Amino acid sequence: MLYQSLSGMWQMRELNTDEWHPAMVPGGTYTDLITAGKIPDPFLGENENQVQWVADRDWEYRREFQVGPELLDEDRVELVCMGLDTLAEITLNGQLLGKTDNMFRTYRWDVKEHLKPGDNTLVIVFRSPVAYIDSRQKMRKLPSIMNGGVAYLRKVQSHFGWDWGPRLPVSGIWHKIGLEGFSTARLRDVHLRQRHENDRVTLIANVDVEQWESAELALRLVLMGPDGRIQQAESVLAGDDHRITLALLVDDPQLWWPNGLGEQPLYQAEVVLIRDGVILERRSFQVGLRQLELRQEVDKWGKTFTFVVNGVPIFARGADWIPGDSLPTRMTPERYERLIRDAAKANMNMLRVWGGGYYEDEGFYDMCDRYGILVWQDFMFACAAYPLDETEFLENVRVEAQDVVCRLRHRACLALWCGNNEVEMMWGMWKRHKSLTAACERFFYHQLPDLVTELDSDRPYWPSSPSSGKFMEKTNSDAYGDTHMWQVWHGLKPFTYYRSRFTRIASEFGLEALPALETLRSFANSQELSMDSKVVLHHQRSAGGNDKILYYLTHRFRLPRDFSDLIYLTQIQQAE
């Protein structure tokens, strides 16, 4: 497989205007306009209010590029877009390739007949996400506690604001984009699995090959251990059977453990497709050898909810992971490593990727593998009723789920697939919508788990967070499943309230503190450093948040005169 990246420097402009600006891909409208000096940094002061117009407009991105003869000589050439955010129209050399409406999916178009020697022009137009959700909401009003109409759009829900962050509905090419060329055959799918028996581990690769030209093909599975030792297995594809299984019995397997229970040895696996000694395609995977189950056993209180790794029940310690940046392309490998390393140093062994954000970049899961952080992975649905009774929407999210499950299922860190965040807990607010209710139960309790079982039967699935495992029965109960415990903070209960709850697993809880003085100074000037300044209040997104901070503080400490001391005490309170 030949690959030509189309990431890098592009041009962008507001659609149907004359002024073009440099644009960096991966990137997005806000970062490009900041770089061009056309908008202020929305994170400073109250600048966020001055940039809301950006999401109301349509934007055009353009790049001219050349294609070498080697790529043009391939049997097939595809344009592969791993992240288009979100309502995009893609045109190559004046030919419309297609339209997209899901930032979480990978899109492919066969472009061989549209490419030419010399200059080629790729244009992507992004339509306003705000205009789209407004128009859909007018046609049929979907109930939601956060942002009306957002559930219609397969985009980061928190881009439209949340109780912890700003409203910045970015558009743009947010992930890698490029051309892939293939001849004779390609790897359609690779599913790595493990079998653990009698202290021995077998690594299994179930491979699906797409072939369009007659030729003898071979597949090779290569495994390099943490010590550099290499094992491999090879097989020839016979006849018309293009599904093949390769297996390796791992010598002296080194098991992967969550943080605090052992080491995290990592193996490097590679599946290689070969014709006459020439490599047609290869895929690489980072693998940790481990067993995992979610143990749910009936007891006198209800049912347990215990993660068991390599036969050892663990106490899950961790936090929810919201997007590391409201503008995702600003997340770097270094930022991922620092945050995951800090989580491990804080004795965490699990992070829950929250359903109002996005399926994380490979760098996130690489670091979780490396530092022993298990991942509870929500699908991207949060706090709203979704139009799951619409056939087109249902097919869209089905392909989305298929993409992400196939991408992540080999990960040692991946512990659980979870249907959504708080959709079920909040269903009482919109249960009068009978069609949506039936569609919600059908999707999260039947269609989505059936898909997960088909594609990744080695991982447990949980329908919602929180849930008892039965639709709208005992949701948020201590006896069954998981709980979101917000009686402290939102409910103003004292800290001692936690001692009255014997939850199986608290998958959300928390209490705010003020950020460090250095952080406050990064967006507010010295005259604005107070609890009631307009800038500090603007950055406080939880309703009545500063009042709640002071409410809890005055129950435990005397109010200090100095603002820096106040900051410190709120953080001590949060730590306790």
Coordinates of C-alpha atoms in Angstrom, one line a residue:
M1 CA 0.0 0.0 0.0
L2 CA 1.3 3.4 -0.9
Y3 CA 0.3 6.4 1.1
Q4 CA 0.5 10.1 0.3
S5 CA -0.4 12.5 3.1
L6 CA -2.5 15.5 2.3
S7 CA -2.1 16.9 5.8
G8 CA -0.1 20.1 6.2
M9 CA -0.6 23.6 4.8
W10 CA -4.0 24.3 3.2
Q11 CA -5.9 27.5 2.5
M12 CA -9.3 28.5 4.0
R13 CA -11.9 31.2 3.7
E14 CA -15.4 32.0 4.6
L15 CA -17.5 30.5 1.7
N16 CA -18.2 32.9 -1.1
T17 CA -15.8 35.6 0.1
D18 CA -12.5 36.6 -1.5
E19 CA -10.0 36.5 1.4
W20 CA -8.0 33.3 1.8
H21 CA -6.0 32.5 4.9
P22 CA -3.3 29.8 5.6
A23 CA -4.8 26.8 7.3
M24 CA -3.1 23.9 9.1
V25 CA -4.4 20.4 8.7
P26 CA -5.3 18.7 11.0
G27 CA -6.9 21.8 12.4
G28 CA -10.1 23.8 12.4
T29 CA -11.7 27.1 11.9
Y30 CA -10.9 28.6 15.3
T31 CA -7.2 27.8 15.3
D32 CA -6.8 28.9 11.7
L33 CA -8.6 32.2 12.3
I34 CA -6.6 32.8 15.5
T35 CA -3.3 32.2 13.5
A36 CA -4.5 34.5 10.7
G37 CA -5.2 37.3 13.3
K38 CA -8.9 37.3 12.4
I39 CA -10.3 36.4 15.8
P40 CA -8.9 36.8 19.4
D41 CA -8.0 33.7 21.5
P42 CA -11.5 32.6 22.7
F43 CA -10.0 31.3 26.0
L44 CA -8.8 34.7 27.1
G45 CA -11.1 37.0 29.1
E46 CA -14.6 37.0 27.6
N47 CA -13.4 36.6 24.1
E48 CA -15.5 33.6 23.6
N49 CA -18.5 35.8 23.2
Q50 CA -16.8 37.6 20.2
V51 CA -16.2 34.4 18.2
Q52 CA -19.6 32.8 18.2
W53 CA -20.2 34.0 14.7
V54 CA -17.6 31.6 13.4
A55 CA -19.9 28.6 13.8
D56 CA -22.8 30.4 12.1
R57 CA -20.8 30.6 8.8
D58 CA -19.9 28.1 6.1
W59 CA -16.1 27.6 5.4
E60 CA -14.1 26.4 2.5
Y61 CA -10.8 24.6 2.7
R62 CA -8.6 24.1 -0.4
R63 CA -5.3 22.4 -1.3
E64 CA -3.5 21.9 -4.5
F65 CA -1.2 18.8 -4.8
Q66 CA 0.6 16.6 -7.2
V67 CA 0.5 12.8 -7.4
G68 CA 3.5 10.7 -8.4
P69 CA 3.4 8.1 -11.1
E70 CA 3.8 5.2 -8.6
L71 CA 0.5 6.1 -6.9
L72 CA -1.3 6.6 -10.2
D73 CA -0.1 3.2 -11.3
E74 CA -1.8 1.4 -8.4
D75 CA -5.0 -0.5 -9.3
R76 CA -7.0 1.5 -6.8
V77 CA -6.5 4.9 -5.2
E78 CA -8.7 6.1 -2.4
L79 CA -9.0 9.5 -0.7
V80 CA -9.2 8.6 3.1
C81 CA -10.5 11.2 5.5
M82 CA -10.1 10.1 9.1
G83 CA -11.9 13.1 10.6
L84 CA -14.1 15.7 8.9
D85 CA -15.9 17.9 11.4
T86 CA -18.7 17.6 10.4
L87 CA -21.1 18.7 7.6
A88 CA -18.6 18.5 4.7
E89 CA -18.9 18.5 0.9
I90 CA -15.8 17.0 -0.8
T91 CA -14.8 17.9 -4.4
L92 CA -11.7 16.7 -6.3
N93 CA -10.8 18.4 -9.5
G94 CA -14.4 19.8 -9.8
Q95 CA -16.0 16.4 -9.2
L96 CA -18.2 16.1 -6.1
L97 CA -17.1 12.9 -4.3
G98 CA -19.6 13.0 -1.5
K99 CA -21.0 14.6 1.7
T100 CA -20.4 13.7 5.3
D101 CA -22.4 14.2 8.5
N102 CA -20.4 12.4 11.2
M103 CA -17.0 13.6 12.6
F104 CA -16.4 10.2 14.3
R105 CA -16.3 8.2 11.1
T106 CA -13.6 7.5 8.6
Y107 CA -14.7 8.2 5.0
R108 CA -13.2 6.7 1.8
W109 CA -13.8 7.5 -1.9
D110 CA -12.3 5.8 -4.9
V111 CA -10.6 8.7 -6.7
K112 CA -8.3 7.0 -9.3
E113 CA -10.4 8.1 -12.3
H114 CA -10.4 11.7 -10.9
L115 CA -6.7 12.1 -10.3
K116 CA -4.3 13.4 -13.0
P117 CA -0.6 13.9 -13.5
G118 CA 0.4 17.4 -12.5
D119 CA -1.8 19.7 -10.3
N120 CA -4.9 18.4 -8.5
T121 CA -7.2 20.5 -6.4
L122 CA -9.1 19.2 -3.4
V123 CA -11.9 21.4 -1.9
I124 CA -13.9 20.7 1.2
V125 CA -16.8 22.9 2.2
F126 CA -18.0 22.8 5.8
R127 CA -21.6 23.9 6.5
S128 CA -22.6 25.7 9.7
P129 CA -23.3 23.2 12.4
V130 CA -25.4 25.8 14.2
A131 CA -27.7 26.4 11.2
Y132 CA -28.1 22.6 10.8
I133 CA -29.2 21.8 14.3
D134 CA -31.5 24.9 14.4
S135 CA -33.2 23.8 11.2
R136 CA -33.6 20.2 12.4
Q137 CA -34.9 21.3 15.8
K138 CA -37.6 23.4 14.2
M139 CA -38.8 20.4 12.2
R140 CA -38.9 18.1 15.2
K141 CA -38.0 19.3 18.7
L142 CA -35.8 16.8 20.5
P143 CA -35.7 17.1 24.3
S144 CA -32.3 17.8 25.9
I145 CA -31.0 19.2 29.1
M146 CA -28.0 21.0 27.5
N147 CA -28.2 22.1 23.9
G148 CA -31.4 21.8 21.9
G149 CA -31.0 20.0 18.6
V150 CA -27.4 19.0 19.1
A151 CA -28.4 15.3 19.2
Y152 CA -29.2 15.5 15.5
L153 CA -25.5 16.0 14.7
R154 CA -22.8 13.4 15.1
K155 CA -20.3 15.9 16.5
V156 CA -18.7 16.4 19.9
Q157 CA -21.7 17.4 22.0
S158 CA -19.7 19.6 24.3
H159 CA -18.5 21.7 21.4
F160 CA -21.8 23.5 22.0
G161 CA -21.0 24.2 25.6
W162 CA -21.2 22.1 28.8
D163 CA -21.2 22.8 32.5
W164 CA -17.4 22.7 32.5
G165 CA -16.4 24.3 29.2
P166 CA -16.9 26.9 26.4
R167 CA -19.2 26.9 23.4
L168 CA -16.8 26.5 20.4
P169 CA -18.5 24.5 17.6
V170 CA -15.4 24.1 15.4
S171 CA -15.4 22.9 11.8
G172 CA -12.6 21.6 9.8
I173 CA -10.3 18.6 9.0
W174 CA -9.6 17.4 12.5
H175 CA -7.6 14.3 11.7
K176 CA -5.3 12.8 9.1
I177 CA -6.2 13.0 5.4
G178 CA -4.4 11.3 2.5
L179 CA -4.4 9.0 -0.5
E180 CA -4.0 5.3 -0.3
G181 CA -3.1 3.2 -3.3
F182 CA -3.6 -0.6 -3.6
S183 CA -2.8 -3.3 -6.2
T184 CA -4.0 -6.9 -6.3
A185 CA -5.3 -7.1 -2.8
R186 CA -5.6 -5.3 0.6
L187 CA -6.3 -6.1 4.3
R188 CA -10.0 -5.4 4.8
D189 CA -10.0 -6.3 8.5
V190 CA -7.6 -7.6 11.2
H191 CA -9.0 -8.8 14.5
L192 CA -6.4 -9.7 17.2
R193 CA -7.6 -11.9 20.0
Q194 CA -5.9 -13.8 22.9
R195 CA -6.5 -17.3 24.4
H196 CA -5.2 -17.8 27.9
E197 CA -4.9 -21.4 29.1
N198 CA -2.7 -23.0 31.8
D199 CA -0.3 -20.1 32.0
R200 CA 0.1 -20.0 28.3
V201 CA -1.1 -17.4 25.8
T202 CA -2.0 -17.8 22.1
L203 CA -2.2 -14.7 20.0
I204 CA -4.8 -15.1 17.2
A205 CA -5.2 -12.9 14.2
N206 CA -8.4 -13.3 12.2
V207 CA -7.7 -11.6 8.9
D208 CA -10.1 -10.7 6.1
V209 CA -8.5 -10.0 2.7
E210 CA -10.1 -8.3 -0.2
Q211 CA -8.6 -9.5 -3.5
W212 CA -9.5 -8.4 -7.1
E213 CA -6.6 -9.8 -9.1
S214 CA -5.7 -13.4 -9.4
A215 CA -2.4 -14.0 -7.6
E216 CA -1.0 -16.2 -4.8
L217 CA -1.0 -14.4 -1.6
A218 CA 0.5 -15.1 1.8
L219 CA -0.2 -13.7 5.2
R220 CA 2.4 -13.3 8.0
L221 CA 1.8 -12.6 11.7
V222 CA 4.9 -11.2 13.4
L223 CA 5.2 -10.7 17.2
M224 CA 8.1 -8.9 18.9
G225 CA 8.2 -9.3 22.7
P226 CA 9.2 -6.7 25.2
D227 CA 12.7 -8.2 25.2
G228 CA 13.0 -8.0 21.4
R229 CA 12.5 -11.6 20.7
I230 CA 10.5 -12.3 17.4
Q231 CA 8.1 -15.0 16.6
Q232 CA 6.1 -15.4 13.4
A233 CA 3.6 -17.5 11.6
E234 CA 2.7 -17.6 7.9
S235 CA 0.0 -19.1 5.7
V236 CA -0.9 -19.0 2.1
L237 CA -4.4 -17.9 1.0
A238 CA -6.1 -20.8 -0.7
G239 CA -8.7 -20.5 -3.5
D240 CA -11.5 -18.1 -2.9
D241 CA -11.3 -18.2 0.9
H242 CA -10.0 -14.7 1.9
R243 CA -10.7 -15.1 5.6
I244 CA -7.8 -16.7 7.4
T245 CA -6.7 -17.3 11.0
L246 CA -3.1 -17.1 12.1
A247 CA -2.0 -18.1 15.6
L248 CA 1.2 -17.9 17.7
L249 CA 1.9 -19.6 21.0
V250 CA 3.7 -16.9 22.9
D251 CA 6.9 -18.1 24.5
D252 CA 7.1 -17.2 28.2
P253 CA 4.2 -14.7 28.1
Q254 CA 4.6 -11.5 30.2
L255 CA 1.2 -10.4 31.5
W256 CA 0.0 -6.8 31.4
W257 CA -1.4 -5.4 34.6
P258 CA -3.3 -2.3 35.6
N259 CA -1.3 0.4 37.4
G260 CA -0.4 -0.7 40.9
L261 CA -0.8 -4.4 40.4
G262 CA 2.2 -5.2 38.2
E263 CA 4.1 -4.2 35.1
Q264 CA 2.9 -3.2 31.6
P265 CA 5.0 -5.2 29.2
L266 CA 3.9 -4.5 25.6
Y267 CA 4.3 -6.6 22.5
Q268 CA 4.4 -5.3 19.0
A269 CA 2.3 -7.3 16.5
E270 CA 2.3 -6.9 12.7
V271 CA 0.1 -8.5 10.1
V272 CA 1.7 -8.5 6.6
L273 CA 0.0 -9.2 3.2
I274 CA 2.5 -10.6 0.7
R275 CA 2.5 -11.3 -3.1
D276 CA 5.6 -13.0 -4.6
G277 CA 7.8 -11.8 -1.8
V278 CA 6.6 -8.2 -2.1
I279 CA 4.7 -6.6 0.8
L280 CA 1.4 -5.3 -0.4
E281 CA 0.2 -4.0 3.0
R282 CA 1.1 -4.2 6.7
R283 CA -0.7 -3.2 9.9
S284 CA 0.9 -2.8 13.3
F285 CA -0.6 -3.1 16.7
Q286 CA 0.6 -2.5 20.3
V287 CA -0.6 -5.5 22.4
G288 CA -0.7 -6.3 26.1
L289 CA -1.3 -9.9 27.1
R290 CA -4.1 -10.0 29.7
Q291 CA -7.5 -11.4 30.6
L292 CA -10.3 -9.2 31.7
E293 CA -13.9 -9.7 32.8
L294 CA -16.7 -7.7 34.4
R295 CA -17.9 -10.0 37.2
Q296 CA -21.6 -9.6 38.0
E297 CA -22.7 -12.0 40.7
V298 CA -25.9 -12.0 42.7
D299 CA -25.4 -11.3 46.4
K300 CA -27.7 -10.4 49.3
W301 CA -27.8 -6.7 48.2
G302 CA -28.2 -7.1 44.5
K303 CA -25.4 -7.8 42.0
T304 CA -21.7 -7.1 42.1
F305 CA -19.9 -5.0 39.5
T306 CA -16.2 -5.9 39.6
F307 CA -13.5 -5.7 37.0
V308 CA -11.2 -8.8 37.2
V309 CA -7.8 -8.7 35.5
N310 CA -5.8 -11.9 35.1
G311 CA -8.0 -13.5 37.7
V312 CA -7.5 -10.8 40.2
P313 CA -10.5 -8.5 41.3
I314 CA -9.4 -4.9 41.2
F315 CA -10.6 -1.8 43.0
A316 CA -11.2 0.7 40.2
R317 CA -9.7 4.1 41.1
G318 CA -9.9 6.9 38.6
A319 CA -11.8 9.7 37.0
D320 CA -13.9 10.8 33.9
W321 CA -11.9 11.9 30.9
I322 CA -13.4 14.8 29.1
P323 CA -11.6 16.2 26.0
G324 CA -8.2 17.4 26.9
D325 CA -8.8 20.6 24.8
S326 CA -12.0 22.1 23.4
L327 CA -10.0 22.3 20.1
P328 CA -8.9 18.7 19.8
T329 CA -6.1 19.2 17.2
R330 CA -4.2 21.1 19.9
M331 CA -3.7 17.9 21.8
T332 CA -0.1 16.6 21.3
P333 CA 1.6 13.3 22.2
E334 CA 3.4 15.2 24.9
R335 CA 0.2 16.5 26.4
Y336 CA -1.4 13.1 26.3
E337 CA 1.6 11.5 28.0
R338 CA 1.8 14.2 30.7
L339 CA -1.9 13.8 31.6
I340 CA -1.9 10.0 31.6
R341 CA 1.4 9.9 33.5
D342 CA -0.1 12.3 36.1
A343 CA -3.2 10.0 36.4
A344 CA -0.9 7.0 37.1
K345 CA 1.1 9.0 39.6
A346 CA -2.1 9.9 41.4
N347 CA -2.7 6.1 41.8
M348 CA -5.5 5.9 39.2
N349 CA -6.0 2.7 37.3
M350 CA -9.0 3.6 35.2
L351 CA -10.3 6.5 33.1
R352 CA -13.9 6.7 31.8
V353 CA -13.9 8.3 28.3
W354 CA -17.0 10.4 28.7
G355 CA -19.8 10.2 26.1
G356 CA -20.1 13.9 25.4
G357 CA -16.6 14.2 23.9
Y358 CA -15.0 12.1 21.2
Y359 CA -13.3 8.7 20.7
E360 CA -9.8 9.6 21.5
D361 CA -6.7 9.7 19.4
E362 CA -4.4 6.7 19.2
G363 CA -1.9 8.6 21.4
F364 CA -4.3 8.5 24.3
Y365 CA -4.7 4.7 24.2
D366 CA -1.0 4.2 23.6
M367 CA -0.3 6.0 26.9
C368 CA -3.1 4.2 28.8
D369 CA -1.5 0.9 27.5
R370 CA 1.9 2.1 28.7
Y371 CA 0.9 3.4 32.1
G372 CA -1.6 0.7 33.0
I373 CA -4.7 2.8 32.9
L374 CA -7.9 0.8 32.0
V375 CA -10.4 2.6 29.8
W376 CA -14.1 2.6 30.3
Q377 CA -15.2 3.7 26.8
D378 CA -18.5 5.4 26.3
F379 CA -20.0 5.6 22.9
M380 CA -20.6 9.3 22.0
F381 CA -24.1 9.9 23.3
A382 CA -24.8 12.2 26.3
C383 CA -27.7 13.7 28.2
A384 CA -30.2 13.9 25.3
A385 CA -32.9 12.0 23.4
Y386 CA -31.4 10.9 20.1
P387 CA -33.4 10.4 16.9
L388 CA -32.8 6.6 16.9
D389 CA -36.2 6.1 15.3
E390 CA -34.9 7.6 12.1
T391 CA -33.4 5.0 9.7
E392 CA -30.7 7.3 8.2
F393 CA -29.5 8.4 11.7
L394 CA -29.5 4.8 12.9
E395 CA -27.4 3.6 10.0
N396 CA -25.0 6.5 10.5
V397 CA -24.3 5.6 14.2
R398 CA -24.1 1.9 13.3
V399 CA -21.2 2.6 11.0
E400 CA -19.6 4.9 13.5
A401 CA -19.8 2.2 16.2
Q402 CA -18.3 -0.3 13.8
D403 CA -15.4 2.0 13.0
V404 CA -14.5 2.6 16.6
V405 CA -14.9 -0.9 17.9
C406 CA -12.7 -2.3 15.1
R407 CA -10.1 0.4 15.7
L408 CA -9.7 -0.1 19.5
R409 CA -10.6 -3.7 20.2
H410 CA -7.0 -4.9 20.3
R411 CA -6.1 -2.5 23.2
A412 CA -4.9 -3.9 26.5
C413 CA -6.3 -0.9 28.2
L414 CA -9.8 -1.2 26.8
A415 CA -11.9 -2.6 29.6
L416 CA -15.6 -1.8 28.8
W417 CA -17.9 -0.5 26.0
C418 CA -20.7 1.7 27.5
G419 CA -23.7 2.8 25.4
N420 CA -24.0 6.4 26.6
N421 CA -23.7 9.0 29.3
E422 CA -26.9 9.7 31.4
V423 CA -29.3 9.1 28.5
E424 CA -31.2 6.5 30.6
M425 CA -30.9 8.3 33.9
M426 CA -32.5 11.4 32.4
W427 CA -35.2 9.5 30.4
G428 CA -37.8 10.5 32.9
M429 CA -37.6 14.0 31.4
W430 CA -38.7 12.9 28.0
K431 CA -40.3 9.5 28.4
R432 CA -43.6 10.8 27.0
H433 CA -42.0 10.6 23.6
K434 CA -43.0 7.0 23.0
S435 CA -41.3 6.5 19.7
L436 CA -38.0 7.8 21.1
T437 CA -38.3 5.7 24.2
A438 CA -38.8 2.5 22.2
A439 CA -36.0 3.4 19.9
C440 CA -33.6 4.2 22.8
E441 CA -34.2 0.8 24.5
R442 CA -33.9 -1.0 21.2
F443 CA -30.6 0.6 20.3
F444 CA -28.8 0.6 23.6
Y445 CA -30.1 -2.8 24.8
H446 CA -30.2 -4.8 21.6
Q447 CA -28.7 -3.3 18.4
L448 CA -25.5 -1.7 19.8
P449 CA -24.7 -4.7 22.2
D450 CA -25.3 -7.1 19.3
L451 CA -22.9 -5.1 17.2
V452 CA -20.3 -5.1 19.9
T453 CA -20.7 -8.8 20.5
E454 CA -20.2 -9.5 16.8
L455 CA -17.1 -7.4 16.5
D456 CA -15.5 -7.6 20.0
S457 CA -16.9 -10.5 22.1
D458 CA -13.9 -10.3 24.4
R459 CA -15.1 -7.0 26.0
P460 CA -18.1 -6.5 28.3
Y461 CA -20.8 -4.1 27.2
W462 CA -22.8 -1.9 29.5
P463 CA -26.0 -0.1 28.2
S464 CA -25.7 3.3 29.9
S465 CA -23.9 5.2 32.7
P466 CA -25.5 5.0 35.1
S467 CA -27.6 1.9 34.7
S468 CA -28.7 -1.2 36.5
G469 CA -28.4 -3.2 33.3
K470 CA -32.2 -3.1 32.8
F471 CA -33.8 -0.3 31.0
M472 CA -35.3 2.3 33.4
E473 CA -35.2 -0.1 36.4
K474 CA -33.3 1.0 39.5
T475 CA -31.2 3.4 37.5
N476 CA -28.5 5.0 39.7
S477 CA -29.0 2.3 42.4
D478 CA -26.3 1.2 44.9
A479 CA -27.5 -2.4 44.5
Y480 CA -26.9 -2.8 40.8
G481 CA -24.5 -1.4 38.2
D482 CA -22.9 2.0 38.4
T483 CA -23.9 5.3 39.9
H484 CA -23.4 9.0 39.2
M485 CA -23.1 10.5 42.7
W486 CA -23.8 14.2 42.5
Q487 CA -25.7 14.6 45.7
V488 CA -22.4 16.2 47.0
W489 CA -21.9 19.4 44.9
H490 CA -25.1 19.7 42.9
G491 CA -27.3 18.5 45.8
L492 CA -25.2 20.4 48.5
K493 CA -24.9 17.2 50.6
P494 CA -22.0 17.2 53.1
F495 CA -18.9 15.1 52.4
T496 CA -20.0 12.6 55.0
Y497 CA -22.9 11.7 52.6
Y498 CA -20.5 9.4 50.8
R499 CA -20.2 7.2 53.8
S500 CA -23.9 6.5 53.6
R501 CA -23.7 5.1 50.1
F502 CA -22.4 1.6 49.3
T503 CA -22.4 1.9 45.6
R504 CA -20.9 -0.9 43.4
I505 CA -18.9 1.7 41.4
A506 CA -19.3 5.4 41.3
S507 CA -18.6 6.3 37.6
E508 CA -19.1 10.0 38.2
F509 CA -18.8 12.2 41.3
G510 CA -16.9 15.4 42.1
L511 CA -16.6 18.8 43.6
E512 CA -15.2 22.0 42.1
A513 CA -12.2 24.0 43.2
L514 CA -10.7 27.2 41.8
P515 CA -7.9 26.6 39.4
A516 CA -4.3 27.5 40.4
L517 CA -3.5 31.2 40.4
E518 CA -1.1 30.7 37.5
T519 CA -4.1 29.3 35.4
L520 CA -6.3 32.2 36.4
R521 CA -3.6 34.6 35.3
S522 CA -3.4 32.9 31.9
F523 CA -6.9 34.3 31.0
A524 CA -7.6 37.1 33.5
N525 CA -5.6 40.3 34.4
S526 CA -4.7 41.2 38.0
Q527 CA -7.9 43.4 38.4
E528 CA -10.1 40.4 37.5
L529 CA -8.7 38.0 40.1
S530 CA -11.8 37.6 42.4
M531 CA -14.7 35.3 42.8
D532 CA -17.2 37.8 41.4
S533 CA -15.3 39.3 38.5
K534 CA -17.0 39.1 35.1
V535 CA -14.1 37.1 33.6
V536 CA -13.9 34.5 36.4
L537 CA -17.7 34.2 36.4
H538 CA -17.7 33.8 32.6
H539 CA -15.2 30.9 33.0
Q540 CA -17.4 29.3 35.7
R541 CA -19.8 27.1 33.7
S542 CA -21.5 25.1 36.4
A543 CA -24.7 26.9 37.5
G544 CA -24.1 28.7 40.8
G545 CA -20.6 27.1 40.9
N546 CA -18.8 29.8 42.8
D547 CA -21.6 29.9 45.3
K548 CA -21.3 26.2 45.9
I549 CA -17.5 26.4 46.3
L550 CA -18.0 29.0 49.0
Y551 CA -20.9 27.1 50.6
Y552 CA -18.7 24.0 51.1
L553 CA -15.7 26.1 52.1
T554 CA -17.4 28.0 54.9
H555 CA -18.6 24.7 56.4
R556 CA -15.0 23.6 56.8
F557 CA -12.7 26.7 57.0
R558 CA -12.8 30.4 57.8
L559 CA -12.7 32.6 54.8
P560 CA -9.2 34.0 54.2
R561 CA -8.6 37.6 53.2
D562 CA -6.1 36.8 50.5
F563 CA -7.4 35.5 47.2
S564 CA -4.4 33.2 46.7
D565 CA -5.2 31.6 50.1
L566 CA -8.8 31.2 49.1
I567 CA -7.7 29.3 45.9
Y568 CA -5.5 27.1 48.0
L569 CA -8.2 26.2 50.5
T570 CA -10.7 25.3 47.7
Q571 CA -8.1 22.9 46.4
I572 CA -7.5 21.4 49.9
Q573 CA -11.3 21.0 50.2
Q574 CA -11.5 19.3 46.8
A575 CA -8.6 17.0 47.7
E576 CA -10.4 15.9 50.9

